[in-house]
XYZ file of C-alpha atoms in Angstrom:
776
model
C -99.093 115.482 -293.020
C -96.041 113.484 -294.078
C -95.596 113.951 -297.817
C -95.083 110.741 -299.750
C -91.626 110.780 -301.280
C -91.319 107.212 -302.549
C -92.553 108.044 -306.058
C -89.581 110.364 -306.507
C -86.822 107.921 -305.691
C -85.616 108.094 -309.278
C -84.889 111.838 -308.972
C -81.368 112.675 -307.996
C -80.186 115.334 -305.507
C -79.477 117.833 -308.292
C -83.022 117.692 -309.621
C -84.428 118.154 -306.117
C -82.366 121.290 -305.642
C -83.260 122.835 -308.998
C -86.945 121.811 -309.044
C -87.976 120.923 -305.481
C -91.640 121.204 -306.372
C -91.280 117.953 -308.333
C -91.094 116.168 -304.976
C -94.418 117.372 -303.613
C -96.567 117.974 -306.776
C -97.085 114.276 -307.292
C -98.344 113.913 -303.765
C -101.211 116.322 -304.538
C -104.608 114.652 -304.676
C -108.211 115.659 -304.334
C -108.158 115.897 -300.564
C -104.920 117.970 -300.461
C -106.227 120.265 -303.224
C -109.412 121.047 -301.261
C -107.456 121.762 -298.083
C -104.864 123.837 -299.867
C -107.504 125.941 -301.752
C -109.249 126.755 -298.477
C -105.970 127.779 -296.819
C -104.973 129.744 -299.919
C -108.141 131.804 -299.986
C -107.885 132.578 -296.286
C -104.251 133.648 -296.734
C -105.062 135.887 -299.698
C -107.829 137.625 -297.757
C -105.562 138.439 -294.817
C -102.791 139.617 -297.213
C -104.890 142.536 -298.338
C -104.913 144.598 -295.161
C -101.411 143.390 -294.189
C -99.944 144.187 -297.569
C -101.255 147.727 -297.475
C -100.114 148.169 -293.857
C -96.637 146.803 -294.465
C -96.116 148.913 -297.565
C -96.995 151.923 -295.461
C -94.337 150.983 -292.916
C -91.770 150.506 -295.698
C -92.522 154.005 -297.123
C -93.826 152.395 -300.350
C -97.085 153.074 -302.188
C -99.833 150.744 -300.736
C -100.146 148.572 -303.815
C -96.501 147.532 -303.586
C -97.326 145.591 -300.420
C -99.872 143.572 -302.448
C -97.329 143.020 -305.285
C -94.828 141.638 -302.844
C -97.380 138.992 -301.860
C -98.044 137.833 -305.389
C -95.186 136.693 -307.665
C -92.574 136.414 -304.872
C -94.840 134.231 -302.789
C -95.442 131.884 -305.731
C -91.738 131.530 -306.503
C -90.774 131.009 -302.831
C -93.365 128.233 -302.484
C -92.180 126.488 -305.612
C -88.464 126.610 -304.905
C -88.319 126.520 -301.062
C -88.247 123.480 -298.852
C -91.024 124.196 -296.324
C -94.527 122.842 -296.837
C -96.225 125.676 -294.975
C -93.990 128.764 -295.187
C -95.744 131.787 -296.794
C -93.468 134.501 -298.078
C -94.228 138.149 -298.716
C -93.856 141.559 -296.957
C -93.328 141.463 -293.217
C -93.211 144.015 -290.408
C -89.499 143.604 -289.556
C -88.379 143.685 -293.169
C -90.500 146.717 -293.926
C -89.176 148.735 -290.969
C -85.657 147.633 -291.887
C -86.141 148.936 -295.459
C -87.591 152.297 -294.382
C -84.875 152.927 -291.786
C -82.143 152.142 -294.339
C -83.515 153.699 -297.610
C -85.353 156.587 -295.910
C -82.026 158.411 -295.358
C -81.200 158.179 -299.095
C -84.491 159.328 -300.636
C -87.866 160.586 -299.597
C -90.369 157.864 -298.875
C -92.968 157.249 -301.571
C -91.061 158.997 -304.359
C -90.040 157.390 -307.618
C -86.324 157.462 -306.651
C -87.204 155.823 -303.306
C -89.150 153.018 -305.041
C -86.245 152.374 -307.420
C -83.827 152.112 -304.559
C -86.044 149.626 -302.767
C -86.503 147.493 -305.872
C -82.703 147.546 -306.397
C -82.179 146.550 -302.803
C -84.683 143.702 -303.265
C -82.772 142.411 -306.293
C -79.443 142.585 -304.366
C -80.904 140.794 -301.411
C -82.214 138.051 -303.693
C -78.771 137.580 -305.315
C -77.080 137.357 -301.922
C -79.654 134.777 -300.690
C -79.338 132.708 -303.890
C -75.542 132.617 -303.766
C -75.616 131.619 -300.082
C -78.117 128.854 -300.898
C -76.119 127.499 -303.836
C -73.005 127.555 -301.611
C -74.885 125.463 -299.039
C -74.445 128.077 -296.333
C -77.729 127.387 -294.624
C -76.059 126.759 -291.301
C -74.869 130.426 -291.171
C -78.346 131.400 -290.146
C -77.760 129.793 -286.756
C -75.419 132.696 -285.849
C -78.415 134.962 -285.432
C -79.649 133.739 -282.071
C -83.226 133.847 -280.847
C -82.154 136.419 -278.316
C -81.006 138.784 -281.139
C -84.355 138.280 -282.865
C -86.246 139.063 -279.688
C -84.333 142.266 -279.056
C -84.641 143.311 -282.721
C -88.419 142.754 -282.970
C -89.090 144.482 -279.642
C -87.178 147.535 -280.852
C -88.870 147.337 -284.279
C -92.275 147.328 -282.584
C -91.576 150.659 -280.947
C -90.308 152.097 -284.195
C -93.442 150.930 -286.012
C -95.647 152.407 -283.313
C -93.772 155.730 -283.618
C -94.084 155.686 -287.429
C -97.843 155.169 -287.207
C -98.534 157.742 -284.540
C -98.939 160.357 -287.329
C -101.983 158.678 -288.933
C -103.320 157.164 -285.689
C -103.496 160.530 -283.903
C -104.029 162.724 -286.967
C -100.984 164.889 -286.263
C -98.441 166.523 -288.575
C -95.283 164.520 -287.827
C -92.425 164.481 -290.323
C -91.863 161.062 -291.820
C -88.688 159.358 -290.738
C -88.605 161.110 -287.338
C -86.795 159.279 -284.516
C -89.033 157.676 -281.960
C -87.993 160.135 -279.233
C -88.722 163.058 -281.584
C -92.125 161.604 -282.215
C -92.757 161.376 -278.472
C -91.715 165.024 -278.035
C -93.981 166.178 -280.907
C -96.967 164.324 -279.482
C -96.319 165.996 -276.096
C -96.131 169.451 -277.690
C -99.185 168.946 -279.964
C -101.353 166.948 -277.578
C -104.205 169.465 -277.904
C -104.167 168.991 -281.717
C -104.857 165.277 -281.658
C -107.808 164.390 -283.946
C -110.633 162.716 -281.937
C -112.136 161.230 -285.123
C -108.951 159.633 -286.406
C -107.951 158.385 -282.906
C -111.536 156.919 -282.411
C -111.353 155.109 -285.753
C -107.964 153.667 -284.842
C -109.091 152.565 -281.396
C -112.207 150.941 -282.871
C -109.942 148.965 -285.197
C -107.771 147.786 -282.320
C -110.604 146.959 -279.895
C -112.732 145.136 -282.391
C -109.697 143.239 -283.693
C -108.687 142.164 -280.192
C -112.170 141.041 -279.308
C -112.532 139.049 -282.469
C -109.102 137.482 -282.029
C -110.006 136.411 -278.458
C -113.536 135.170 -278.956
C -113.460 134.147 -282.609
C -109.760 133.151 -283.193
C -110.467 131.374 -286.441
C -112.228 134.403 -288.019
C -110.398 136.792 -290.365
C -110.387 139.350 -287.546
C -108.151 141.883 -289.283
C -110.467 142.066 -292.283
C -113.556 142.377 -290.081
C -111.959 145.066 -287.906
C -110.787 146.970 -291.001
C -114.292 146.886 -292.566
C -116.007 147.845 -289.322
C -113.777 150.854 -288.608
C -113.972 151.913 -292.297
C -117.804 151.939 -291.976
C -117.491 154.099 -288.819
C -115.221 156.531 -290.611
C -117.614 156.624 -293.596
C -120.541 157.353 -291.223
C -118.644 160.179 -289.521
C -117.935 161.710 -292.919
C -121.459 161.086 -294.337
C -123.191 162.739 -291.383
C -120.773 165.606 -291.345
C -119.248 164.843 -287.959
C -115.640 164.653 -289.053
C -113.567 163.604 -292.054
C -110.920 160.945 -291.520
C -108.110 160.919 -294.117
C -108.020 157.814 -296.321
C -105.121 156.165 -298.136
C -106.752 157.012 -301.571
C -107.106 154.808 -304.627
C -104.406 152.250 -305.339
C -103.352 150.647 -308.610
C -105.858 147.932 -309.425
C -103.885 146.335 -312.223
C -101.470 143.424 -312.236
C -97.942 143.986 -310.919
C -96.139 146.218 -313.491
C -92.736 145.277 -314.747
C -89.927 147.164 -313.048
C -86.253 147.489 -313.393
C -83.685 147.877 -310.603
C -80.899 150.428 -310.920
C -77.795 148.496 -312.000
C -75.327 151.288 -311.583
C -72.142 150.360 -309.615
C -72.434 153.393 -307.338
C -75.890 152.346 -306.201
C -74.720 148.808 -305.623
C -71.841 150.055 -303.458
C -74.132 152.364 -301.469
C -76.719 149.594 -300.865
C -74.318 146.660 -300.260
C -74.085 146.920 -296.373
C -77.862 147.282 -296.147
C -78.395 144.407 -298.609
C -76.251 142.029 -296.503
C -78.028 143.002 -293.301
C -81.507 142.678 -294.861
C -80.604 139.342 -296.496
C -79.210 137.939 -293.249
C -82.273 138.982 -291.239
C -84.745 137.966 -293.916
C -83.233 134.530 -294.106
C -83.234 134.192 -290.357
C -86.887 135.139 -290.273
C -87.814 132.707 -293.032
C -85.862 129.695 -291.868
C -86.768 130.200 -288.162
C -90.491 130.292 -289.043
C -90.129 127.254 -291.333
C -88.347 125.284 -288.605
C -90.951 126.318 -286.021
C -93.852 124.964 -288.064
C -91.828 121.935 -289.232
C -91.397 120.906 -285.560
C -95.118 120.335 -285.476
C -95.317 118.394 -288.732
C -92.109 116.365 -288.454
C -90.680 117.847 -291.706
C -86.971 118.171 -292.136
C -86.144 121.731 -293.326
C -83.263 122.179 -295.833
C -81.939 125.596 -294.827
C -79.886 126.004 -297.973
C -82.811 125.127 -300.225
C -84.907 127.701 -298.341
C -82.152 130.259 -299.089
C -82.547 129.415 -302.751
C -86.292 129.796 -302.709
C -86.087 133.123 -300.914
C -83.355 134.347 -303.225
C -85.195 133.510 -306.390
C -88.392 135.104 -305.039
C -86.673 138.417 -304.366
C -84.736 138.419 -307.667
C -88.032 137.915 -309.522
C -89.798 140.377 -307.192
C -87.311 143.102 -308.111
C -88.611 142.915 -311.693
C -92.348 142.654 -310.787
C -92.626 145.651 -308.425
C -92.364 143.560 -305.246
C -90.129 144.748 -302.439
C -88.186 142.440 -300.071
C -90.212 139.326 -299.313
C -89.445 136.848 -296.537
C -91.291 134.325 -294.446
C -94.306 135.750 -292.606
C -94.976 134.172 -289.228
C -98.686 135.154 -288.878
C -99.522 134.170 -292.476
C -97.516 130.929 -292.264
C -99.171 129.997 -288.910
C -102.554 130.849 -290.449
C -101.678 128.677 -293.478
C -100.781 125.748 -291.227
C -103.839 126.112 -288.916
C -106.134 126.444 -291.960
C -105.208 122.907 -292.951
C -102.738 123.435 -295.721
C -101.069 120.161 -296.824
C -98.518 121.166 -299.492
C -96.704 124.283 -300.679
C -99.498 124.598 -303.266
C -101.467 126.548 -300.645
C -98.904 129.345 -300.520
C -98.462 129.365 -304.374
C -102.235 129.393 -305.085
C -102.644 132.097 -302.383
C -100.446 134.340 -304.550
C -102.516 133.582 -307.597
C -105.757 134.323 -305.783
C -104.331 137.649 -304.593
C -103.431 138.418 -308.202
C -107.028 137.754 -309.262
C -108.653 139.586 -306.353
C -106.658 142.807 -306.427
C -108.387 144.405 -309.437
C -111.754 143.993 -307.672
C -110.721 144.973 -304.154
C -108.248 147.833 -304.905
C -110.907 150.473 -305.772
C -112.352 150.167 -302.235
C -109.042 151.321 -300.773
C -110.214 154.865 -301.500
C -112.532 154.505 -298.492
C -109.902 152.946 -296.214
C -108.893 155.393 -293.477
C -105.194 155.846 -292.662
C -106.135 155.501 -288.970
C -107.559 152.034 -289.730
C -104.297 150.953 -291.339
C -102.419 152.274 -288.301
C -104.771 150.341 -286.018
C -104.138 147.174 -288.062
C -100.428 147.679 -287.592
C -100.815 148.130 -283.866
C -102.625 144.753 -283.861
C -99.659 143.284 -285.719
C -97.008 144.650 -283.398
C -98.924 143.580 -280.282
C -97.428 140.179 -280.833
C -93.931 141.380 -281.618
C -92.884 142.107 -278.026
C -92.346 138.627 -276.531
C -92.777 139.388 -272.915
C -92.466 135.787 -271.763
C -89.086 135.223 -273.364
C -87.812 138.623 -272.409
C -88.527 137.840 -268.746
C -86.814 134.512 -269.079
C -83.673 136.093 -270.596
C -83.528 138.814 -268.013
C -83.703 136.327 -265.088
C -81.566 133.545 -266.495
C -78.511 134.862 -268.235
C -76.434 138.074 -267.959
C -74.759 137.505 -271.321
C -78.068 136.856 -273.153
C -79.516 139.936 -271.411
C -76.589 142.012 -272.688
C -77.071 140.770 -276.216
C -80.827 141.420 -276.192
C -80.528 144.913 -274.726
C -77.650 145.896 -276.987
C -79.706 144.822 -280.043
C -82.840 146.577 -278.720
C -81.110 149.914 -278.060
C -79.161 149.738 -281.372
C -82.469 149.443 -283.147
C -83.862 152.517 -281.332
C -80.798 154.768 -281.393
C -78.611 153.700 -284.365
C -80.197 151.729 -287.174
C -81.581 148.245 -287.796
C -78.706 146.766 -289.869
C -76.181 147.890 -287.257
C -78.421 146.366 -284.621
C -78.382 143.006 -286.301
C -74.555 142.970 -286.706
C -74.190 144.171 -283.087
C -76.331 141.302 -281.763
C -74.528 138.720 -283.935
C -71.030 139.951 -282.940
C -71.895 140.103 -279.255
C -73.402 136.572 -279.403
C -70.219 135.254 -280.967
C -68.055 137.095 -278.454
C -69.901 135.562 -275.515
C -69.974 132.082 -277.162
C -66.174 132.192 -277.723
C -65.682 133.383 -274.184
C -67.781 130.458 -272.905
C -65.984 127.896 -275.046
C -62.555 129.241 -274.118
C -63.295 128.584 -270.431
C -64.019 124.820 -270.134
C -65.328 123.784 -266.782
C -62.592 122.118 -264.721
C -63.995 120.283 -261.696
C -62.208 118.522 -258.858
C -63.409 115.029 -258.292
C -62.964 112.406 -255.509
C -64.344 108.899 -254.930
C -67.525 109.013 -252.814
C -67.012 106.594 -249.938
C -70.837 106.683 -249.263
C -71.502 105.292 -252.719
C -71.248 101.439 -252.785
C -69.528 101.731 -256.222
C -67.380 104.673 -255.041
C -68.170 106.771 -258.068
C -66.456 110.063 -258.630
C -68.206 113.085 -257.224
C -67.598 116.818 -257.419
C -68.767 117.315 -253.821
C -66.337 119.822 -252.307
C -66.760 118.175 -248.879
C -65.150 114.915 -250.022
C -61.567 114.263 -249.046
C -58.832 114.162 -251.749
C -55.829 111.908 -251.892
C -52.735 113.926 -250.787
C -50.749 112.541 -253.765
C -53.351 112.294 -256.564
C -55.377 115.108 -258.106
C -58.496 113.962 -260.005
C -60.232 116.481 -262.302
C -62.874 116.458 -265.036
C -62.760 118.761 -268.055
C -66.135 119.636 -269.693
C -65.749 121.487 -272.957
C -63.604 121.758 -276.091
C -59.854 121.787 -275.558
C -58.780 124.026 -278.454
C -56.284 126.832 -278.891
C -58.565 129.417 -277.305
C -59.116 127.312 -274.212
C -55.677 125.905 -273.546
C -54.302 128.855 -271.576
C -57.336 128.870 -269.263
C -57.107 125.126 -268.582
C -53.363 125.252 -267.978
C -53.881 128.181 -265.635
C -56.338 126.056 -263.617
C -53.804 123.234 -263.418
C -51.074 125.608 -262.164
C -53.494 126.892 -259.560
C -54.126 123.330 -258.355
C -50.355 122.831 -258.101
C -49.878 125.941 -255.984
C -52.708 124.944 -253.670
C -51.625 121.330 -253.270
C -47.995 120.840 -254.368
C -47.883 117.246 -253.006
C -50.405 116.103 -255.674
C -47.850 115.277 -258.348
C -50.067 112.640 -260.000
C -52.970 113.959 -262.176
C -55.924 111.921 -263.320
C -58.093 113.677 -265.930
C -61.600 112.413 -266.778
C -61.830 113.370 -270.381
C -65.324 112.082 -271.306
C -66.545 115.708 -271.285
C -64.066 116.765 -274.050
C -65.835 116.462 -277.383
C -63.217 118.291 -279.492
C -59.532 118.812 -279.329
C -57.142 120.516 -281.719
C -53.347 120.168 -282.113
C -52.676 122.831 -279.511
C -54.935 121.119 -277.019
C -53.252 117.720 -277.725
C -49.847 119.398 -277.245
C -50.994 120.854 -273.932
C -51.864 117.356 -272.632
C -48.512 116.040 -273.821
C -46.662 118.949 -272.140
C -48.586 118.272 -268.938
C -47.542 114.580 -269.049
C -43.909 115.607 -269.450
C -44.196 118.138 -266.675
C -45.669 115.606 -264.281
C -42.935 113.076 -265.070
C -40.245 115.689 -264.469
C -41.466 116.225 -260.882
C -41.901 112.519 -260.229
C -45.567 112.168 -260.997
C -47.781 110.921 -263.819
C -50.678 111.966 -266.010
C -53.516 109.507 -266.659
C -56.507 110.078 -268.957
C -59.822 108.327 -268.457
C -62.740 107.804 -270.837
C -61.251 109.527 -273.773
C -63.640 109.825 -276.760
C -62.944 108.385 -280.213
C -62.549 111.758 -281.991
C -60.160 113.004 -279.300
C -58.183 109.760 -279.367
C -57.785 110.046 -283.172
C -56.399 113.549 -282.890
C -53.868 112.436 -280.283
C -52.770 109.576 -282.490
C -52.512 111.608 -285.703
C -50.515 114.348 -284.007
C -48.253 111.802 -282.284
C -48.876 113.300 -278.839
C -50.316 110.050 -277.608
C -46.735 108.740 -277.463
C -45.680 111.619 -275.242
C -48.593 110.911 -272.922
C -47.975 107.142 -273.122
C -50.459 104.590 -274.372
C -50.278 102.869 -270.966
C -51.543 106.080 -269.364
C -54.767 106.292 -271.332
C -57.604 104.200 -269.932
C -61.259 103.321 -270.616
C -62.096 102.914 -266.927
C -61.239 104.783 -263.798
C -60.490 101.544 -261.963
C -57.627 100.648 -264.310
C -56.330 104.210 -264.121
C -56.397 104.344 -260.416
C -54.740 100.982 -260.084
C -51.856 102.267 -262.247
C -51.616 105.558 -260.340
C -51.687 103.751 -257.052
C -48.598 101.804 -258.048
C -46.718 105.123 -258.517
C -47.520 106.910 -255.255
C -45.281 107.042 -252.229
C -46.269 104.097 -249.966
C -44.539 105.717 -246.944
C -47.018 108.627 -247.169
C -49.883 106.125 -247.648
C -48.867 104.243 -244.495
C -49.580 107.353 -242.351
C -52.521 108.684 -244.369
C -55.909 108.223 -242.483
C -58.114 109.143 -245.444
C -58.281 105.808 -247.291
C -59.533 107.466 -250.496
C -59.230 104.475 -252.766
C -60.125 100.754 -252.273
C -56.439 99.993 -252.655
C -55.652 102.050 -249.561
C -56.135 99.047 -247.260
C -59.870 99.263 -246.547
C -61.502 95.863 -246.338
C -64.801 95.494 -248.238
C -67.695 93.603 -246.714
C -68.379 89.900 -247.439
C -70.235 89.096 -250.606
C -73.827 87.909 -250.135
C -74.211 84.208 -250.978
C -76.373 83.031 -253.762
C -77.226 79.638 -255.239
C -78.524 81.119 -258.455
C -76.102 82.159 -261.177
C -78.474 81.062 -263.988
C -76.703 81.423 -267.282
C -73.251 82.754 -266.699
C -69.823 81.380 -266.267
C -67.471 83.091 -263.815
C -63.743 83.594 -264.195
C -61.895 84.520 -261.055
C -58.375 85.913 -261.189
C -56.245 84.559 -258.399
C -53.928 87.536 -258.376
C -54.432 91.202 -257.580
C -55.284 93.845 -260.213
C -52.159 94.132 -262.385
C -49.737 97.030 -261.828
C -46.135 97.721 -262.233
C -45.479 96.241 -258.772
C -47.201 92.857 -258.395
C -47.420 91.728 -254.875
C -48.409 88.239 -253.706
C -51.869 88.299 -252.082
C -54.445 85.677 -251.188
C -56.401 84.396 -254.134
C -59.834 86.026 -254.421
C -62.409 83.455 -255.635
C -66.134 83.654 -256.237
C -68.816 82.311 -253.854
C -70.885 79.654 -255.609
C -72.769 78.153 -252.644
C -74.046 78.865 -249.146
C -70.966 77.374 -247.493
C -68.488 79.502 -249.345
C -66.574 82.073 -247.327
C -64.205 84.034 -249.575
C -63.300 87.649 -250.212
C -65.471 89.867 -252.340
C -64.444 91.136 -255.785
C -63.840 94.891 -256.091
C -64.069 94.991 -259.866
C -66.251 92.953 -262.169
C -65.961 92.577 -265.933
C -68.874 91.158 -267.993
C -67.110 89.721 -271.101
C -69.393 89.520 -274.136
C -68.743 88.217 -277.624
C -70.756 88.682 -280.829
C -72.097 85.086 -280.875
C -73.792 85.587 -277.530
C -76.497 87.597 -279.293
C -78.610 90.296 -277.638
C -80.296 87.883 -275.250
C -76.918 86.392 -274.178
C -75.425 89.817 -273.717
C -78.410 91.012 -271.679
C -78.294 87.918 -269.432
C -74.551 88.253 -268.880
C -74.807 91.971 -268.146
C -77.756 91.574 -265.791
C -75.927 88.849 -263.872
C -72.807 91.027 -263.626
C -74.959 93.935 -262.457
C -76.655 91.809 -259.816
C -73.296 90.716 -258.383
C -71.909 94.223 -258.526
C -74.806 95.597 -256.586
C -74.607 92.886 -253.966
C -70.933 93.554 -253.189
C -70.590 97.202 -254.161
C -68.068 96.404 -256.832
C -66.976 98.492 -259.918
C -68.580 97.127 -263.096
C -67.521 97.245 -266.696
C -68.812 95.648 -269.878
C -66.392 94.413 -272.517
C -67.407 93.569 -276.103
C -65.327 91.450 -278.468
C -66.180 92.472 -282.022
C -66.557 89.511 -284.399
C -64.142 90.433 -287.250
C -62.346 88.070 -289.634
C -60.011 88.546 -292.562
C -61.687 85.805 -294.537
C -62.195 82.069 -294.623
C -58.871 80.220 -294.785
C -56.849 83.374 -295.225
C -54.253 84.900 -292.985
C -54.704 88.542 -292.100
C -51.635 90.572 -293.209
C -49.675 91.885 -290.226
C -50.661 95.441 -289.365
C -53.741 95.379 -291.627
C -56.128 96.104 -288.732
C -54.972 99.651 -287.997
C -55.917 101.608 -284.924
C -58.311 103.729 -287.008
C -59.977 100.581 -288.369
C -60.312 99.132 -284.927
C -61.784 102.359 -283.605
C -64.330 102.360 -286.387
C -65.298 98.749 -285.734
C -65.554 99.176 -281.987
C -67.608 102.394 -281.739
C -70.932 100.732 -282.730
C -70.259 97.904 -280.263
C -69.765 100.348 -277.422
C -72.965 102.190 -278.345
C -74.846 98.861 -278.439
C -73.658 97.895 -274.976
C -74.625 101.280 -273.675
C -78.089 100.819 -275.134
C -78.519 97.404 -273.425
C -77.210 98.885 -270.162
C -79.722 101.715 -270.386
C -82.549 99.176 -270.844
C -81.328 97.399 -267.718
C -81.325 100.669 -265.785
C -77.520 100.945 -265.591
C -76.436 104.542 -265.994
C -73.048 105.687 -267.257
C -71.476 102.193 -267.387
C -67.784 101.726 -268.298
C -67.780 100.049 -271.676
C -64.888 98.656 -273.666
C -64.504 96.960 -277.010
C -61.757 95.459 -279.133
C -61.647 93.946 -282.617
C -59.340 91.060 -283.455
C -59.809 87.712 -285.209
C -58.412 85.970 -282.092
C -60.990 85.873 -279.296
C -58.482 84.843 -276.674
C -56.148 87.685 -277.470
C -59.126 90.108 -277.403
C -60.167 88.755 -274.004
C -56.624 89.213 -272.607
C -56.607 92.806 -273.945
C -59.883 93.678 -272.141
C -58.849 91.863 -268.952
C -55.531 93.766 -268.865
C -57.383 97.053 -269.458
C -59.999 96.635 -266.689
C -57.964 94.638 -264.170
C -61.041 92.756 -262.841
C -61.257 90.562 -259.715
C -64.240 88.752 -261.226
C -65.137 87.978 -264.862
C -68.628 86.941 -265.946
C -69.201 85.241 -269.298
C -72.162 83.488 -270.857
C -72.355 79.671 -270.763
C -72.775 79.588 -274.560
C -69.646 81.665 -275.171
C -66.994 80.333 -277.573
C -63.882 81.308 -275.662
C -61.199 78.582 -275.729
C -60.978 78.722 -271.940
C -64.728 78.558 -271.300
C -64.749 74.734 -270.701
C -61.572 74.616 -268.680
C -61.324 74.585 -264.939
C -58.113 76.703 -264.872
C -56.385 79.020 -267.234
C -53.329 81.239 -267.280
C -53.539 84.646 -268.928
C -50.305 86.273 -269.991
C -50.733 90.102 -269.914
C -48.288 92.993 -270.270
C -48.481 93.361 -266.487
C -47.750 89.728 -265.672
C -49.433 86.378 -265.462
C -53.052 86.015 -264.188
C -54.000 82.529 -263.081
C -57.772 82.094 -263.088
C -60.323 79.584 -262.036
C -63.268 79.046 -264.372
C -66.633 78.005 -263.019
C -69.730 77.424 -265.177
C -73.018 78.030 -263.328
C -76.543 77.035 -264.092
């Protein structure tokens, strides 16, 4: 359900962060109340066996598991951001607490409980501070792979901790899993058949109910059924199965953490590890469910909600609470509509506990162990483990390192190990951008660049593509690749870099490009950049390294870049080269198919070759407009679009240009002239339209053209845009950039030259004399 947020438009961002429940409480109505109450009752019922079981894992008295699902759950629902997240004790948090605090005090003792409540308070403070500092994005550093390795290891530890009650053996609490296995082997003949039978009945009945009656409270039914079996065994004198005994049936008692500085210092590393993992668990579950509802989760607000719930829990006898996946999933599938379901679930649990608690005296420990085995059956994610093992060595290393650290060291070290290893592998990947060698594909009518290693390269020009960030950590690896290319092919003094795969560059990366440009010039070559992104271009301009590279060596299109590079290469070598890599190498394209229909476009035909530093006189290429025409085909086509053409005009012009390009196998680009004016009757101050302003104006235009191109089925088109109050100057700028043989404009365009039969364009590369023909 999408919560209605319009009634709260008057509330500012501060109010939403302090009192987020104000945004959903006014969306509550009769239908949502009914759905939320049903989900709340179901959640409270399932919390009873789980609370007792999780408290047992954590080494706490059983009632503390129920306390953790009361007040903390209410606070987390009111101050969090998720509509369906249910907070409380969880398996992973419980085992993490027991493994950390169990070495400081004996489980179940008063000193142990005090340490756990102090840890809960500290975890809450850390979570709250992180939320207020808007550090929600930090949770992304605990990868899904770390979580999988952690939970798989935790499942084994839980199983080992419950073997004592499940098998009826005397196993010291806190024993390592391998010690537990050794004790079971040595005491195999002392296993209690009655306790084991009760535990197995719990597991089998629970699995059958979960399979055939998935919507039933299978844990409660399995717990009651096995408790009845244990009661019958005792009543008829067959065997007595130990029970957990009576638990406190009152409301959560007030408690006080230990505020001594020494305790804080001792618990600080554990508190940070528990807080980090608890937040990961909560936000991951919230996002998982939100992906089904369309809700946008605010990670930082969720931090605040979790932090407040644990701070309050520390004073109301609740140990560390975080998001519970099975209770949250149950809440969602039960039809909950608002966070009221989770909050009311805590209230119902408060009301039910005094009536249900006395019956815990008849609850066998083996039943609780069986319930926990049901819980951990879903912790080992076999499907994702297989995917990781078969798909990535680095992810496999992270998962296994986390898994074995859980088993052989401790859980907080395991979390930090997984996070650090993940960051190490990530930094290693980002510091090695992919550098691919490209060459024009002669089998492609448009001669697009390809990374096919079987394609021939120009002996004098090296074309590469860089995919990845070019920052200080990656510069040395990229430069090493370039030096390797030089050693392998020393004749390739000219370097063309396709930079469209570079999303980020820092000052060191920009300096590396500038140094490469100087190096190429020193050996008689050149560096050209193609398809540079706006963010990268801004860094080059702000650092001044664009001047070292040369503005005339930075191109939007590969055609313009190759035309420039071609003017630099040694023509004597070209004369004896049989490869003909580029269209400029002397290859003659086929004749253009003739067409009588050019419905709504005007065609401008330059009568000189693509501009370069050396302009040679060649026959004038002109367009075919009728069946009797017999002229040369264009190699490059530019569809020139202005704002007044509108979407329909732009679409017609682009479609016509695409048709012509496909017919003759020509390169195609789209150029947009952004409609920008200083003001009616005013003169724009010189230099007012800065490069940064022009970049900001042109970016949406490029994206718009790409969208139209995608609708027309044109993939990865070359798009250009420029902003200037003078349309003619803008047109000249785009024409000089693309160097087209054929220009297509719409018949309704407002260019000054649109109604002329001839026009001369003065460009930085020389004069282009064009013929203008209106069709349609």
